[in-house]
Tab-separated table of C-alpha atoms in Angstrom:
chain	number	residue	atom	x	y	z
Q	858	MET	CA	-3.783	25.635	6.092
Q	859	LYS	CA	-2.042	24.586	2.606
Q	860	THR	CA	-4.441	23.880	0.083
Q	861	ALA	CA	-3.918	21.485	-2.977
Q	862	THR	CA	-3.144	22.906	-6.344
Q	863	ARG	CA	-4.694	21.827	-9.681
Q	864	PHE	CA	-1.887	22.233	-12.066
Q	865	PHE	CA	-3.790	20.850	-15.027
Q	866	GLU	CA	-7.350	19.681	-15.684
Q	867	PRO	CA	-7.110	16.001	-16.222
Q	868	ASP	CA	-9.993	13.976	-17.738
Q	869	PRO	CA	-12.623	12.858	-15.138
Q	870	LEU	CA	-12.304	9.252	-16.292
Q	871	ILE	CA	-8.498	8.731	-15.424
Q	872	HIS	CA	-7.275	7.275	-11.846
Q	873	GLU	CA	-7.031	10.191	-9.464
Q	874	LEU	CA	-3.671	8.988	-8.559
Q	875	LEU	CA	-2.410	10.035	-12.134
Q	876	ALA	CA	-4.329	13.257	-11.471
Q	877	ARG	CA	-2.399	14.137	-8.378
Q	878	ARG	CA	1.035	13.399	-9.525
Q	879	HIS	CA	2.739	16.524	-10.470
Q	880	SER	CA	6.545	17.766	-9.805
Q	881	PRO	CA	6.843	19.796	-6.531
Q	882	ARG	CA	10.149	21.755	-5.670
Q	883	ALA	CA	9.176	22.378	-2.075
Q	884	ILE	CA	10.086	19.812	0.012
Q	885	ASP	CA	10.713	19.413	3.645
Q	886	PRO	CA	14.158	18.998	4.423
Q	887	ASP	CA	13.923	18.093	8.196
Q	888	ARG	CA	12.049	15.079	7.617
Q	889	ARG	CA	13.348	11.972	6.583
Q	890	ILE	CA	11.813	8.936	4.689
Q	891	SER	CA	11.890	5.616	6.422
Q	892	LYS	CA	13.711	2.718	4.785
Q	893	LEU	CA	10.475	0.790	4.542
Q	894	ALA	CA	8.894	3.522	2.595
Q	895	LEU	CA	11.992	3.484	0.410
Q	896	CYS	CA	11.788	0.099	-0.283
Q	897	THR	CA	8.249	0.350	-1.164
Q	898	LEU	CA	9.198	2.791	-3.771
Q	899	LEU	CA	12.000	0.570	-5.117
Q	900	GLU	CA	9.600	-2.433	-5.001
Q	901	ALA	CA	7.027	-0.409	-7.334
Q	902	ALA	CA	10.007	0.631	-9.767
Q	903	ARG	CA	11.272	-3.295	-9.813
Q	904	VAL	CA	7.755	-4.577	-10.784
Q	905	ALA	CA	7.301	-2.207	-14.059
Q	906	PRO	CA	7.193	-4.093	-17.613
Q	907	SER	CA	10.159	-4.229	-19.725
Q	908	CYS	CA	11.010	-5.465	-23.207
Q	909	PHE	CA	11.543	-9.151	-22.898
Q	910	ASN	CA	11.356	-8.679	-19.207
Q	911	GLU	CA	15.232	-7.582	-19.558
Q	912	GLN	CA	14.724	-5.362	-16.582
Q	913	PRO	CA	17.670	-2.855	-17.513
Q	914	TRP	CA	17.051	-0.243	-14.583
Q	915	ARG	CA	19.296	0.119	-12.136
Q	916	PHE	CA	18.926	2.811	-8.856
Q	917	LEU	CA	21.695	4.471	-6.853
Q	918	VAL	CA	20.052	5.632	-3.644
Q	919	PHE	CA	21.589	8.409	-1.483
Q	920	ASP	CA	19.278	8.294	1.571
Q	921	GLY	CA	21.272	10.123	4.205
Q	922	ASP	CA	23.152	6.899	5.759
Q	923	ASP	CA	26.065	7.703	4.037
Q	924	ALA	CA	26.311	11.512	4.326
Q	925	GLU	CA	28.891	11.991	2.202
Q	926	ALA	CA	27.722	10.260	-0.591
Q	927	LEU	CA	24.822	12.230	-0.445
Q	928	GLU	CA	26.394	15.405	-0.407
Q	929	ARG	CA	28.302	14.274	-3.518
Q	930	ALA	CA	24.979	13.390	-5.431
Q	931	ARG	CA	23.639	16.759	-4.246
Q	932	GLY	CA	26.888	18.522	-5.869
Q	933	CYS	CA	26.170	16.612	-9.107
Q	934	LEU	CA	23.155	18.672	-9.280
Q	935	THR	CA	22.972	21.877	-11.874
Q	936	GLU	CA	22.225	25.181	-10.366
Q	937	GLY	CA	18.822	24.985	-11.824
Q	938	ASN	CA	17.914	22.052	-9.843
Q	939	ALA	CA	19.735	23.690	-6.475
Q	940	TRP	CA	16.421	23.638	-4.679
Q	941	ALA	CA	16.694	19.825	-4.714
Q	942	ARG	CA	19.886	19.767	-2.540
Q	943	LEU	CA	17.409	20.230	0.465
Q	944	ALA	CA	15.516	16.840	-0.606
Q	945	PRO	CA	16.492	13.897	2.318
Q	946	VAL	CA	16.594	11.256	-0.606
Q	947	LEU	CA	17.828	11.869	-4.029
Q	948	ILE	CA	17.896	8.480	-6.566
Q	949	LEU	CA	19.597	8.147	-9.474
Q	950	THR	CA	18.186	6.053	-12.482
Q	951	VAL	CA	20.787	4.251	-14.678
Q	952	ALA	CA	19.901	2.270	-17.766
Q	953	ALA	CA	21.859	-0.865	-18.926
Q	954	GLU	CA	22.552	-0.247	-22.442
Q	955	ARG	CA	23.004	-3.707	-23.755
Q	956	TRP	CA	20.954	-7.141	-23.690
Q	957	SER	CA	22.088	-9.361	-21.130
Q	958	ARG	CA	21.611	-12.490	-22.911
Q	959	ASP	CA	24.179	-11.478	-25.958
Q	960	GLY	CA	25.736	-8.086	-25.397
Q	961	SER	CA	23.878	-6.300	-28.382
Q	962	PRO	CA	22.458	-2.792	-28.036
Q	963	ASN	CA	19.259	-2.649	-26.326
Q	964	ARG	CA	17.369	0.271	-27.666
Q	965	TRP	CA	14.349	-0.015	-25.427
Q	966	ALA	CA	16.377	0.118	-22.109
Q	967	GLU	CA	15.803	3.973	-21.648
Q	968	HIS	CA	12.303	3.578	-22.405
Q	969	ASP	CA	12.060	0.931	-19.830
Q	970	VAL	CA	13.868	2.800	-17.085
Q	971	GLY	CA	11.130	5.327	-17.753
Q	972	LEU	CA	8.320	3.079	-16.901
Q	973	ALA	CA	10.003	2.106	-13.958
Q	974	SER	CA	10.767	5.618	-12.773
Q	975	GLU	CA	6.901	6.438	-13.349
Q	976	ASN	CA	5.813	3.529	-11.105
Q	977	LEU	CA	8.276	4.913	-8.528
Q	978	ALA	CA	6.687	8.313	-8.984
Q	979	LEU	CA	3.056	6.969	-8.664
Q	980	GLN	CA	4.003	4.855	-5.655
Q	981	ALA	CA	5.655	8.026	-3.884
Q	982	THR	CA	2.684	10.079	-4.676
Q	983	SER	CA	0.234	7.600	-3.147
Q	984	LEU	CA	2.243	7.584	0.337
Q	985	GLY	CA	1.990	11.523	0.111
Q	986	PHE	CA	5.425	12.361	-0.982
Q	987	ALA	CA	6.915	14.885	-3.140
Q	988	VAL	CA	8.724	13.301	-6.012
Q	989	HIS	CA	10.370	15.265	-8.865
Q	990	LEU	CA	12.735	13.786	-11.721
Q	991	MET	CA	15.343	15.953	-13.232
Q	992	ALA	CA	17.629	15.542	-16.073
Q	993	GLY	CA	19.867	18.623	-14.682
Q	994	PHE	CA	22.708	16.932	-13.179
Q	995	ASP	CA	26.193	16.445	-14.216
Q	996	GLU	CA	26.070	12.966	-15.780
Q	997	ALA	CA	30.065	12.483	-16.273
Q	998	ARG	CA	30.782	13.601	-12.791
Q	999	ALA	CA	28.326	11.118	-11.303
Q	1000	ARG	CA	29.664	8.170	-13.207
Q	1001	THR	CA	33.026	9.023	-11.685
Q	1002	LEU	CA	32.116	9.704	-8.140
Q	1003	PHE	CA	29.778	6.752	-7.757
Q	1004	GLY	CA	31.615	4.039	-10.008
Q	1005	ILE	CA	29.012	3.521	-12.698
Q	1006	PRO	CA	30.800	1.198	-15.254
Q	1007	GLU	CA	30.940	1.402	-18.967
Q	1008	GLY	CA	27.601	0.065	-20.760
Q	1009	PHE	CA	25.376	1.799	-18.359
Q	1010	THR	CA	23.685	5.434	-18.630
Q	1011	PRO	CA	22.955	7.698	-15.989
Q	1012	MET	CA	19.302	8.893	-16.799
Q	1013	ALA	CA	17.783	11.215	-14.167
Q	1014	MET	CA	17.934	12.262	-10.518
Q	1015	ILE	CA	15.036	11.697	-8.539
Q	1016	ALA	CA	14.373	13.928	-5.317
Q	1017	VAL	CA	12.041	12.490	-3.047
Q	1018	GLY	CA	10.954	13.970	0.465
Q	1019	TYR	CA	7.760	15.249	2.260
Q	1020	PRO	CA	5.849	17.895	0.767
Q	1021	GLY	CA	7.411	21.372	2.026
Q	1022	ASN	CA	5.925	25.037	1.892
Q	1023	PRO	CA	6.112	26.744	-1.452
Q	1024	GLU	CA	6.916	30.159	0.587
Q	1025	ASP	CA	10.105	28.825	1.641
Q	1026	LEU	CA	11.122	28.754	-2.419
Q	1027	PRO	CA	12.856	31.475	-4.034
Q	1028	PRO	CA	10.215	33.947	-5.662
Q	1029	LYS	CA	11.066	32.933	-9.265
Q	1030	LEU	CA	10.852	28.940	-8.015
Q	1031	ARG	CA	7.706	29.755	-5.843
Q	1032	GLU	CA	5.800	31.167	-9.049
Q	1033	ARG	CA	6.658	28.100	-11.206
Q	1034	GLU	CA	5.516	25.787	-8.325
Q	1035	ARG	CA	2.124	27.421	-8.433
Q	1036	ALA	CA	2.020	27.842	-12.260
Q	1037	PRO	CA	-0.431	25.970	-14.130
Q	1038	ARG	CA	1.326	23.058	-15.990
Q	1039	PRO	CA	-0.791	22.502	-19.415
Q	1040	ARG	CA	-1.111	19.709	-21.367
Q	1041	LYS	CA	-1.307	19.007	-25.093
Q	1042	PRO	CA	-4.991	17.905	-26.542
Q	1043	ILE	CA	-5.142	14.599	-27.407
Q	1044	GLU	CA	-5.997	15.696	-30.865
Q	1045	GLU	CA	-2.103	17.062	-31.270
Q	1046	ILE	CA	-0.384	14.209	-29.973
Q	1047	THR	CA	-2.509	11.161	-31.017
Q	1048	PHE	CA	-3.103	10.198	-34.594
Q	1049	ALA	CA	-5.690	7.834	-36.176
Q	1050	GLY	CA	-3.919	5.197	-38.463
Q	1051	HIS	CA	-1.617	7.781	-40.377
Q	1052	TRP	CA	0.268	10.805	-39.377
Q	1053	ASP	CA	-1.814	13.380	-40.754
Q	1054	ARG	CA	-5.014	12.549	-39.180
Q	1055	PRO	CA	-5.762	13.674	-35.790
Q	1056	TYR	CA	-7.395	11.390	-33.522
Q	1057	ASP	CA	-11.162	11.951	-33.074
Q	1058	ARG	CA	-11.693	12.193	-29.211
Q	1059	THR	CA	-15.261	13.469	-29.573
Q	1060	ALA	CA	-16.391	9.500	-28.937
Q	1061	CYS	CA	-14.320	9.442	-25.689
Q	1062	GLN	CA	-16.379	12.147	-24.082
Q	1063	PRO	CA	-18.674	10.554	-21.165
Q	1064	LYS	CA	-22.288	10.270	-22.097
Q	1065	VAL	CA	-25.014	12.433	-20.490
Q	1066	LEU	CA	-28.187	10.426	-19.572
């Protein structure tokens, strides 16, 4: 029987869904994801916040209905992400580079696509899916193969599926699958009003009565 792995020690105050989300590589290649489940993931992404409600995200979905398109998407993955070629679904996220209102550059677009992608990842986690966002794909090839027009930037490939067995992974990936994923402390990444003043998180500690 498989047991859950703790990849890092989250603060007990955060939501358990955030604590459970991780980026597995072990995905069951034989279980397809229903259209309803996929639409739920896309709806979660759709309702993400964005600057001026621009909603600059676009998604190319490869769910196996078009087997050739799915194989082309798999072929865009780098060798380091070859494990993801077993995933039954790949989703390519794309950012609209310019504001729809006046055509000027939208420098927050990629940030907003990230917000939508995290919504999708959390929704997938809540439904028990394995989800892994990847930078390792051939952007130029994807642009050509899938007709992505100028003014839109391919951002990440997302593998989605049911959790698989880590024992089926190659030894190096199996080791990485089980390795801890440490997070930097708040004091290292957060500042109190000025860059040289680390944020004091002692006040954030739960009080023992």
